């Protein structure tokens, strides 16, 4: 965290931003409003929690917000399975979003590990 001046420079934040944009493309026009709103909130939560944790300038809070962001990645992946069950998304779109969510989750996990070691 300390080698970066702003959260926008973090590759993980950039990827989380992309995650939201992909989810928005796939679900933004959905008439299943409750589902659409939930998956988009979860996707948005990933980048926002990375940003908020970074801005707190406390390693303890940074780690906490990273855990929240990681949990939101899991929520996105869970909802993608449900979207497939309900035929709300095609498999190729689901796979693209799921792969990115998994990648972001792994990046967050690495940041957590590094932050704990450097804590």
mmCIF file of N, CA and C in Angstrom:
data_model
loop_
_atom_site.group_PDB
_atom_site.id
_atom_site.type_symbol
_atom_site.label_atom_id
_atom_site.label_comp_id
_atom_site.label_asym_id
_atom_site.label_seq_id
_atom_site.Cartn_x
_atom_site.Cartn_y
_atom_site.Cartn_z
ATOM 1 N N UNK A 1 0.828 -1.197 0.000
ATOM 2 C CA UNK A 1 0.000 0.000 0.000
ATOM 3 C C UNK A 1 0.864 1.249 0.000
ATOM 4 N N UNK A 2 1.950 1.276 0.766
ATOM 5 C CA UNK A 2 2.736 2.494 0.939
ATOM 6 C C UNK A 2 3.511 2.894 -0.306
ATOM 7 N N UNK A 3 3.733 1.977 -1.262
ATOM 8 C CA UNK A 3 4.481 2.336 -2.461
ATOM 9 C C UNK A 3 3.611 3.072 -3.471
ATOM 10 N N UNK A 4 2.320 3.118 -3.240
ATOM 11 C CA UNK A 4 1.398 3.811 -4.142
ATOM 12 C C UNK A 4 0.893 5.075 -3.481
ATOM 13 N N UNK A 5 0.716 6.115 -4.303
ATOM 14 C CA UNK A 5 0.247 7.393 -3.781
ATOM 15 C C UNK A 5 -1.278 7.493 -3.765
ATOM 16 N N UNK A 6 -1.925 6.775 -4.691
ATOM 17 C CA UNK A 6 -3.385 6.827 -4.764
ATOM 18 C C UNK A 6 -3.933 5.471 -5.195
ATOM 19 N N UNK A 7 -5.149 5.201 -4.775
ATOM 20 C CA UNK A 7 -5.728 3.886 -5.053
ATOM 21 C C UNK A 7 -5.898 3.631 -6.546
ATOM 22 N N UNK A 8 -6.058 4.686 -7.323
ATOM 23 C CA UNK A 8 -6.231 4.516 -8.769
ATOM 24 C C UNK A 8 -5.023 3.859 -9.437
ATOM 25 N N UNK A 9 -3.875 3.907 -8.773
ATOM 26 C CA UNK A 9 -2.662 3.289 -9.315
ATOM 27 C C UNK A 9 -2.603 1.783 -9.073
ATOM 28 N N UNK A 10 -3.434 1.286 -8.179
ATOM 29 C CA UNK A 10 -3.423 -0.133 -7.834
ATOM 30 C C UNK A 10 -4.039 -0.970 -8.955
ATOM 31 N N UNK A 11 -3.318 -1.969 -9.408
ATOM 32 C CA UNK A 11 -3.839 -2.861 -10.444
ATOM 33 C C UNK A 11 -5.118 -3.553 -9.984
ATOM 34 N N UNK A 12 -5.182 -3.903 -8.715
ATOM 35 C CA UNK A 12 -6.373 -4.576 -8.197
ATOM 36 C C UNK A 12 -7.593 -3.660 -8.267
ATOM 37 N N UNK A 13 -7.416 -2.374 -7.997
ATOM 38 C CA UNK A 13 -8.544 -1.445 -8.100
ATOM 39 C C UNK A 13 -8.971 -1.296 -9.558
ATOM 40 N N UNK A 14 -8.006 -1.208 -10.462
ATOM 41 C CA UNK A 14 -8.310 -1.099 -11.887
ATOM 42 C C UNK A 14 -9.098 -2.318 -12.375
ATOM 43 N N UNK A 15 -8.709 -3.503 -11.916
ATOM 44 C CA UNK A 15 -9.412 -4.726 -12.292
ATOM 45 C C UNK A 15 -10.802 -4.770 -11.671
ATOM 46 N N UNK A 16 -10.937 -4.291 -10.450
ATOM 47 C CA UNK A 16 -12.243 -4.243 -9.791
ATOM 48 C C UNK A 16 -13.174 -3.272 -10.524
ATOM 49 N N UNK A 17 -12.618 -2.198 -11.007
ATOM 50 C CA UNK A 17 -13.394 -1.250 -11.809
ATOM 51 C C UNK A 17 -13.899 -1.935 -13.078
ATOM 52 N N UNK A 18 -13.033 -2.696 -13.710
ATOM 53 C CA UNK A 18 -13.411 -3.450 -14.904
ATOM 54 C C UNK A 18 -14.509 -4.475 -14.576
ATOM 55 N N UNK A 19 -14.410 -5.092 -13.401
ATOM 56 C CA UNK A 19 -15.422 -6.053 -12.970
ATOM 57 C C UNK A 19 -16.798 -5.398 -12.924
ATOM 58 N N UNK A 20 -16.880 -4.224 -12.337
ATOM 59 C CA UNK A 20 -18.157 -3.520 -12.278
ATOM 60 C C UNK A 20 -18.667 -3.204 -13.686
ATOM 61 N N UNK A 21 -17.782 -2.725 -14.537
ATOM 62 C CA UNK A 21 -18.197 -2.367 -15.892
ATOM 63 C C UNK A 21 -18.715 -3.576 -16.671
ATOM 64 N N UNK A 22 -18.069 -4.726 -16.507
ATOM 65 C CA UNK A 22 -18.544 -5.951 -17.170
ATOM 66 C C UNK A 22 -19.911 -6.371 -16.634
ATOM 67 N N UNK A 23 -20.063 -6.346 -15.325
ATOM 68 C CA UNK A 23 -21.343 -6.715 -14.716
ATOM 69 C C UNK A 23 -22.445 -5.758 -15.167
ATOM 70 N N UNK A 24 -22.111 -4.500 -15.247
ATOM 71 C CA UNK A 24 -23.089 -3.494 -15.673
ATOM 72 C C UNK A 24 -23.529 -3.731 -17.112
ATOM 73 N N UNK A 25 -22.591 -4.111 -17.977
ATOM 74 C CA UNK A 25 -22.950 -4.419 -19.367
ATOM 75 C C UNK A 25 -23.910 -5.593 -19.446
ATOM 76 N N UNK A 26 -23.669 -6.594 -18.621
ATOM 77 C CA UNK A 26 -24.486 -7.807 -18.679
ATOM 78 C C UNK A 26 -25.838 -7.665 -17.991
ATOM 79 N N UNK A 27 -25.901 -6.870 -16.929
ATOM 80 C CA UNK A 27 -27.129 -6.813 -16.130
ATOM 81 C C UNK A 27 -27.793 -5.443 -16.090
ATOM 82 N N UNK A 28 -27.158 -4.441 -16.653
ATOM 83 C CA UNK A 28 -27.672 -3.071 -16.560
ATOM 84 C C UNK A 28 -29.071 -2.872 -17.095
ATOM 85 N N UNK A 29 -29.451 -3.649 -18.105
ATOM 86 C CA UNK A 29 -30.775 -3.505 -18.700
ATOM 87 C C UNK A 29 -31.777 -4.544 -18.203
ATOM 88 N N UNK A 30 -31.380 -5.340 -17.229
ATOM 89 C CA UNK A 30 -32.250 -6.400 -16.728
ATOM 90 C C UNK A 30 -33.510 -5.822 -16.098
ATOM 91 N N UNK A 31 -34.631 -6.471 -16.391
ATOM 92 C CA UNK A 31 -35.913 -6.072 -15.785
ATOM 93 C C UNK A 31 -36.097 -6.720 -14.415
ATOM 94 N N UNK A 32 -35.203 -7.634 -14.048
ATOM 95 C CA UNK A 32 -35.215 -8.244 -12.703
ATOM 96 C C UNK A 32 -34.486 -7.269 -11.776
ATOM 97 N N UNK A 33 -35.169 -6.202 -11.407
ATOM 98 C CA UNK A 33 -34.547 -5.080 -10.727
ATOM 99 C C UNK A 33 -33.831 -5.467 -9.440
ATOM 100 N N UNK A 34 -34.467 -6.300 -8.627
ATOM 101 C CA UNK A 34 -33.849 -6.691 -7.359
ATOM 102 C C UNK A 34 -32.544 -7.427 -7.598
ATOM 103 N N UNK A 35 -32.514 -8.303 -8.591
ATOM 104 C CA UNK A 35 -31.297 -9.057 -8.900
ATOM 105 C C UNK A 35 -30.235 -8.134 -9.473
ATOM 106 N N UNK A 36 -30.633 -7.337 -10.441
ATOM 107 C CA UNK A 36 -29.708 -6.392 -11.078
ATOM 108 C C UNK A 36 -29.065 -5.481 -10.045
ATOM 109 N N UNK A 37 -29.881 -4.914 -9.187
ATOM 110 C CA UNK A 37 -29.351 -3.986 -8.190
ATOM 111 C C UNK A 37 -28.381 -4.684 -7.242
ATOM 112 N N UNK A 38 -28.697 -5.909 -6.853
ATOM 113 C CA UNK A 38 -27.843 -6.633 -5.900
ATOM 114 C C UNK A 38 -26.487 -6.987 -6.506
ATOM 115 N N UNK A 39 -26.481 -7.522 -7.726
ATOM 116 C CA UNK A 39 -25.195 -7.904 -8.320
ATOM 117 C C UNK A 39 -24.355 -6.673 -8.650
ATOM 118 N N UNK A 40 -25.011 -5.594 -9.081
ATOM 119 C CA UNK A 40 -24.247 -4.375 -9.371
ATOM 120 C C UNK A 40 -23.724 -3.726 -8.095
ATOM 121 N N UNK A 41 -24.498 -3.784 -7.015
ATOM 122 C CA UNK A 41 -23.996 -3.267 -5.732
ATOM 123 C C UNK A 41 -22.803 -4.079 -5.257
ATOM 124 N N UNK A 42 -22.882 -5.399 -5.401
ATOM 125 C CA UNK A 42 -21.773 -6.260 -4.983
ATOM 126 C C UNK A 42 -20.523 -5.967 -5.815
ATOM 127 N N UNK A 43 -20.693 -5.842 -7.134
ATOM 128 C CA UNK A 43 -19.548 -5.554 -8.007
ATOM 129 C C UNK A 43 -18.954 -4.185 -7.694
ATOM 130 N N UNK A 44 -19.809 -3.209 -7.453
ATOM 131 C CA UNK A 44 -19.348 -1.862 -7.117
ATOM 132 C C UNK A 44 -18.629 -1.834 -5.772
ATOM 133 N N UNK A 45 -19.087 -2.668 -4.862
ATOM 134 C CA UNK A 45 -18.494 -2.737 -3.529
ATOM 135 C C UNK A 45 -17.018 -3.134 -3.561
ATOM 136 N N UNK A 46 -16.642 -3.933 -4.546
ATOM 137 C CA UNK A 46 -15.253 -4.394 -4.612
ATOM 138 C C UNK A 46 -14.315 -3.205 -4.777
ATOM 139 N N UNK A 47 -14.512 -2.414 -5.819
ATOM 140 C CA UNK A 47 -13.608 -1.276 -6.056
ATOM 141 C C UNK A 47 -13.735 -0.214 -4.968
ATOM 142 N N UNK A 48 -14.957 0.021 -4.500
ATOM 143 C CA UNK A 48 -15.144 1.060 -3.478
ATOM 144 C C UNK A 48 -14.490 0.699 -2.152
ATOM 145 N N UNK A 49 -14.527 -0.573 -1.770
ATOM 146 C CA UNK A 49 -13.887 -0.965 -0.515
ATOM 147 C C UNK A 49 -12.368 -0.951 -0.617
ATOM 148 N N UNK A 50 -11.844 -1.277 -1.782
ATOM 149 C CA UNK A 50 -10.393 -1.144 -1.988
ATOM 150 C C UNK A 50 -10.003 0.325 -1.839
ATOM 151 N N UNK A 51 -10.757 1.206 -2.466
ATOM 152 C CA UNK A 51 -10.473 2.643 -2.392
ATOM 153 C C UNK A 51 -10.603 3.167 -0.964
ATOM 154 N N UNK A 52 -11.679 2.793 -0.283
ATOM 155 C CA UNK A 52 -11.890 3.291 1.076
ATOM 156 C C UNK A 52 -10.795 2.801 2.020
ATOM 157 N N UNK A 53 -10.454 1.534 1.924
ATOM 158 C CA UNK A 53 -9.395 1.003 2.772
ATOM 159 C C UNK A 53 -8.068 1.685 2.524
ATOM 160 N N UNK A 54 -7.751 1.934 1.278
ATOM 161 C CA UNK A 54 -6.509 2.613 0.925
ATOM 162 C C UNK A 54 -6.457 4.010 1.542
ATOM 163 N N UNK A 55 -7.559 4.714 1.453
ATOM 164 C CA UNK A 55 -7.608 6.098 1.944
ATOM 165 C C UNK A 55 -7.575 6.200 3.459
ATOM 166 N N UNK A 56 -7.874 5.128 4.163
ATOM 167 C CA UNK A 56 -7.874 5.161 5.625
ATOM 168 C C UNK A 56 -6.471 5.304 6.197
ATOM 169 N N UNK A 57 -5.457 4.890 5.467
ATOM 170 C CA UNK A 57 -4.045 5.029 5.865
ATOM 171 C C UNK A 57 -3.700 4.292 7.157
ATOM 172 N N UNK A 58 -4.459 3.272 7.456
ATOM 173 C CA UNK A 58 -4.190 2.426 8.609
ATOM 174 C C UNK A 58 -4.139 0.989 8.104
ATOM 175 N N UNK A 59 -3.079 0.259 8.429
ATOM 176 C CA UNK A 59 -2.940 -1.106 7.940
ATOM 177 C C UNK A 59 -4.095 -1.992 8.412
ATOM 178 N N UNK A 60 -4.525 -1.805 9.655
ATOM 179 C CA UNK A 60 -5.627 -2.603 10.192
ATOM 180 C C UNK A 60 -6.912 -2.364 9.394
ATOM 181 N N UNK A 61 -7.215 -1.109 9.119
ATOM 182 C CA UNK A 61 -8.421 -0.798 8.350
ATOM 183 C C UNK A 61 -8.271 -1.223 6.888
ATOM 184 N N UNK A 62 -7.082 -1.055 6.326
ATOM 185 C CA UNK A 62 -6.793 -1.489 4.961
ATOM 186 C C UNK A 62 -7.135 -2.981 4.815
ATOM 187 N N UNK A 63 -6.658 -3.793 5.739
ATOM 188 C CA UNK A 63 -6.905 -5.233 5.704
ATOM 189 C C UNK A 63 -8.403 -5.524 5.854
ATOM 190 N N UNK A 64 -9.057 -4.827 6.771
ATOM 191 C CA UNK A 64 -10.497 -5.017 6.958
ATOM 192 C C UNK A 64 -11.259 -4.762 5.660
ATOM 193 N N UNK A 65 -10.990 -3.638 5.016
ATOM 194 C CA UNK A 65 -11.714 -3.296 3.794
ATOM 195 C C UNK A 65 -11.353 -4.235 2.642
ATOM 196 N N UNK A 66 -10.139 -4.753 2.638
ATOM 197 C CA UNK A 66 -9.783 -5.756 1.635
ATOM 198 C C UNK A 66 -10.616 -7.025 1.828
ATOM 199 N N UNK A 67 -10.811 -7.425 3.086
ATOM 200 C CA UNK A 67 -11.659 -8.588 3.350
ATOM 201 C C UNK A 67 -13.098 -8.343 2.879
ATOM 202 N N UNK A 68 -13.604 -7.147 3.103
ATOM 203 C CA UNK A 68 -14.958 -6.826 2.641
ATOM 204 C C UNK A 68 -15.019 -6.904 1.114
ATOM 205 N N UNK A 69 -14.011 -6.342 0.443
ATOM 206 C CA UNK A 69 -13.967 -6.384 -1.022
ATOM 207 C C UNK A 69 -13.897 -7.819 -1.524
ATOM 208 N N UNK A 70 -13.106 -8.651 -0.854
ATOM 209 C CA UNK A 70 -12.985 -10.063 -1.236
ATOM 210 C C UNK A 70 -14.330 -10.771 -1.073
ATOM 211 N N UNK A 71 -15.029 -10.467 -0.008
ATOM 212 C CA UNK A 71 -16.354 -11.039 0.202
ATOM 213 C C UNK A 71 -17.328 -10.628 -0.898
ATOM 214 N N UNK A 72 -17.224 -9.405 -1.346
ATOM 215 C CA UNK A 72 -18.091 -8.934 -2.428
ATOM 216 C C UNK A 72 -17.783 -9.661 -3.731
ATOM 217 N N UNK A 73 -16.532 -10.005 -3.962
ATOM 218 C CA UNK A 73 -16.184 -10.821 -5.138
ATOM 219 C C UNK A 73 -16.904 -12.162 -5.076
ATOM 220 N N UNK A 74 -16.940 -12.751 -3.904
ATOM 221 C CA UNK A 74 -17.650 -14.013 -3.718
ATOM 222 C C UNK A 74 -19.138 -13.856 -3.972
ATOM 223 N N UNK A 75 -19.695 -12.750 -3.534
ATOM 224 C CA UNK A 75 -21.120 -12.495 -3.763
ATOM 225 C C UNK A 75 -21.412 -12.381 -5.258
ATOM 226 N N UNK A 76 -20.551 -11.696 -5.990
ATOM 227 C CA UNK A 76 -20.729 -11.585 -7.441
ATOM 228 C C UNK A 76 -20.715 -12.974 -8.073
ATOM 229 N N UNK A 77 -19.746 -13.793 -7.686
ATOM 230 C CA UNK A 77 -19.647 -15.139 -8.266
ATOM 231 C C UNK A 77 -20.881 -15.978 -7.925
ATOM 232 N N UNK A 78 -21.361 -15.886 -6.714
ATOM 233 C CA UNK A 78 -22.561 -16.615 -6.316
ATOM 234 C C UNK A 78 -23.757 -16.193 -7.168
ATOM 235 N N UNK A 79 -23.898 -14.913 -7.366
ATOM 236 C CA UNK A 79 -25.029 -14.399 -8.136
ATOM 237 C C UNK A 79 -24.936 -14.786 -9.609
ATOM 238 N N UNK A 80 -23.729 -14.941 -10.107
ATOM 239 C CA UNK A 80 -23.569 -15.377 -11.492
ATOM 240 C C UNK A 80 -24.124 -16.783 -11.689
ATOM 241 N N UNK A 81 -23.900 -17.649 -10.710
ATOM 242 C CA UNK A 81 -24.466 -18.998 -10.789
ATOM 243 C C UNK A 81 -25.996 -18.932 -10.801
ATOM 244 N N UNK A 82 -26.537 -18.085 -9.953
ATOM 245 C CA UNK A 82 -27.991 -17.923 -9.900
ATOM 246 C C UNK A 82 -28.523 -17.340 -11.203
ATOM 247 N N UNK A 83 -27.774 -16.419 -11.777
ATOM 248 C CA UNK A 83 -28.181 -15.827 -13.061
ATOM 249 C C UNK A 83 -28.232 -16.886 -14.150
ATOM 250 N N UNK A 84 -27.285 -17.794 -14.130
ATOM 251 C CA UNK A 84 -27.305 -18.903 -15.090
ATOM 252 C C UNK A 84 -28.521 -19.801 -14.835
ATOM 253 N N UNK A 85 -28.782 -20.104 -13.577
ATOM 254 C CA UNK A 85 -29.940 -20.941 -13.230
ATOM 255 C C UNK A 85 -31.237 -20.335 -13.755
ATOM 256 N N UNK A 86 -31.320 -19.013 -13.702
ATOM 257 C CA UNK A 86 -32.534 -18.301 -14.108
ATOM 258 C C UNK A 86 -32.512 -17.884 -15.581
ATOM 259 N N UNK A 87 -31.471 -18.303 -16.300
ATOM 260 C CA UNK A 87 -31.300 -17.976 -17.721
ATOM 261 C C UNK A 87 -31.305 -16.468 -17.975
ATOM 262 N N UNK A 88 -30.634 -15.746 -17.073
ATOM 263 C CA UNK A 88 -30.534 -14.299 -17.190
ATOM 264 C C UNK A 88 -29.263 -13.870 -17.915
ATOM 265 N N UNK A 89 -28.370 -14.814 -18.149
ATOM 266 C CA UNK A 89 -27.076 -14.498 -18.743
ATOM 267 C C UNK A 89 -26.616 -15.727 -19.530
ATOM 268 N N UNK A 90 -25.879 -15.484 -20.581
ATOM 269 C CA UNK A 90 -25.349 -16.621 -21.333
ATOM 270 C C UNK A 90 -24.028 -17.060 -20.704
ATOM 271 N N UNK A 91 -23.679 -18.305 -20.937
ATOM 272 C CA UNK A 91 -22.525 -18.895 -20.261
ATOM 273 C C UNK A 91 -21.214 -18.164 -20.545
ATOM 274 N N UNK A 92 -21.009 -17.707 -21.768
ATOM 275 C CA UNK A 92 -19.752 -17.013 -22.087
ATOM 276 C C UNK A 92 -19.613 -15.708 -21.307
ATOM 277 N N UNK A 93 -20.719 -14.975 -21.129
ATOM 278 C CA UNK A 93 -20.689 -13.747 -20.316
ATOM 279 C C UNK A 93 -20.423 -14.081 -18.855
ATOM 280 N N UNK A 94 -21.123 -15.104 -18.369
ATOM 281 C CA UNK A 94 -20.925 -15.532 -16.982
ATOM 282 C C UNK A 94 -19.464 -15.895 -16.745
ATOM 283 N N UNK A 95 -18.907 -16.677 -17.658
ATOM 284 C CA UNK A 95 -17.520 -17.112 -17.498
ATOM 285 C C UNK A 95 -16.543 -15.948 -17.495
ATOM 286 N N UNK A 96 -16.774 -14.961 -18.355
ATOM 287 C CA UNK A 96 -15.884 -13.797 -18.417
ATOM 288 C C UNK A 96 -15.906 -13.016 -17.098
ATOM 289 N N UNK A 97 -17.091 -12.777 -16.585
ATOM 290 C CA UNK A 97 -17.219 -12.034 -15.325
ATOM 291 C C UNK A 97 -16.669 -12.869 -14.172
ATOM 292 N N UNK A 98 -16.984 -14.154 -14.170
ATOM 293 C CA UNK A 98 -16.530 -15.035 -13.089
ATOM 294 C C UNK A 98 -15.004 -15.129 -13.060
ATOM 295 N N UNK A 99 -14.376 -15.253 -14.217
ATOM 296 C CA UNK A 99 -12.915 -15.313 -14.273
ATOM 297 C C UNK A 99 -12.286 -14.033 -13.729
ATOM 298 N N UNK A 100 -12.867 -12.889 -14.088
ATOM 299 C CA UNK A 100 -12.334 -11.626 -13.580
ATOM 300 C C UNK A 100 -12.565 -11.505 -12.077
ATOM 301 N N UNK A 101 -13.738 -11.889 -11.606
ATOM 302 C CA UNK A 101 -14.021 -11.830 -10.163
ATOM 303 C C UNK A 101 -13.067 -12.737 -9.388
ATOM 304 N N UNK A 102 -12.784 -13.910 -9.934
ATOM 305 C CA UNK A 102 -11.851 -14.831 -9.289
ATOM 306 C C UNK A 102 -10.445 -14.250 -9.273
ATOM 307 N N UNK A 103 -10.042 -13.654 -10.372
ATOM 308 C CA UNK A 103 -8.720 -13.025 -10.460
ATOM 309 C C UNK A 103 -8.584 -11.879 -9.456
ATOM 310 N N UNK A 104 -9.599 -11.035 -9.384
ATOM 311 C CA UNK A 104 -9.587 -9.912 -8.434
ATOM 312 C C UNK A 104 -9.527 -10.447 -7.012
ATOM 313 N N UNK A 105 -10.299 -11.484 -6.733
ATOM 314 C CA UNK A 105 -10.298 -12.081 -5.397
ATOM 315 C C UNK A 105 -8.903 -12.589 -5.023
ATOM 316 N N UNK A 106 -8.224 -13.216 -5.965
ATOM 317 C CA UNK A 106 -6.866 -13.703 -5.709
ATOM 318 C C UNK A 106 -5.896 -12.541 -5.479
ATOM 319 N N UNK A 107 -6.036 -11.466 -6.261
ATOM 320 C CA UNK A 107 -5.188 -10.296 -6.051
ATOM 321 C C UNK A 107 -5.412 -9.703 -4.665
ATOM 322 N N UNK A 108 -6.668 -9.623 -4.264
ATOM 323 C CA UNK A 108 -6.998 -9.096 -2.933
ATOM 324 C C UNK A 108 -6.400 -10.004 -1.866
ATOM 325 N N UNK A 109 -6.531 -11.314 -2.040
ATOM 326 C CA UNK A 109 -5.953 -12.252 -1.080
ATOM 327 C C UNK A 109 -4.456 -12.071 -0.929
ATOM 328 N N UNK A 110 -3.768 -11.848 -2.038
ATOM 329 C CA UNK A 110 -2.318 -11.594 -1.984
ATOM 330 C C UNK A 110 -2.009 -10.299 -1.245
ATOM 331 N N UNK A 111 -2.818 -9.277 -1.488
ATOM 332 C CA UNK A 111 -2.621 -8.003 -0.778
ATOM 333 C C UNK A 111 -2.848 -8.169 0.721
ATOM 334 N N UNK A 112 -3.845 -8.945 1.087
ATOM 335 C CA UNK A 112 -4.112 -9.202 2.504
ATOM 336 C C UNK A 112 -2.905 -9.883 3.144
ATOM 337 N N UNK A 113 -2.415 -10.937 2.498
ATOM 338 C CA UNK A 113 -1.268 -11.673 3.019
ATOM 339 C C UNK A 113 -0.058 -10.756 3.184
ATOM 340 N N UNK A 114 0.230 -9.983 2.158
ATOM 341 C CA UNK A 114 1.369 -9.058 2.202
ATOM 342 C C UNK A 114 1.179 -8.009 3.297
ATOM 343 N N UNK A 115 -0.024 -7.484 3.408
ATOM 344 C CA UNK A 115 -0.303 -6.449 4.409
ATOM 345 C C UNK A 115 -0.192 -6.993 5.823
ATOM 346 N N UNK A 116 -0.611 -8.228 6.037
ATOM 347 C CA UNK A 116 -0.496 -8.843 7.358
ATOM 348 C C UNK A 116 0.984 -9.046 7.716
ATOM 349 N N UNK A 117 1.763 -9.524 6.744
ATOM 350 C CA UNK A 117 3.189 -9.747 6.980
ATOM 351 C C UNK A 117 3.925 -8.442 7.277
ATOM 352 N N UNK A 118 3.510 -7.368 6.587
ATOM 353 C CA UNK A 118 4.181 -6.065 6.747
ATOM 354 C C UNK A 118 3.593 -5.248 7.887
ATOM 355 N N UNK A 119 2.491 -5.756 8.458
ATOM 356 C CA UNK A 119 1.723 -5.037 9.470
ATOM 357 C C UNK A 119 2.496 -4.612 10.625
#
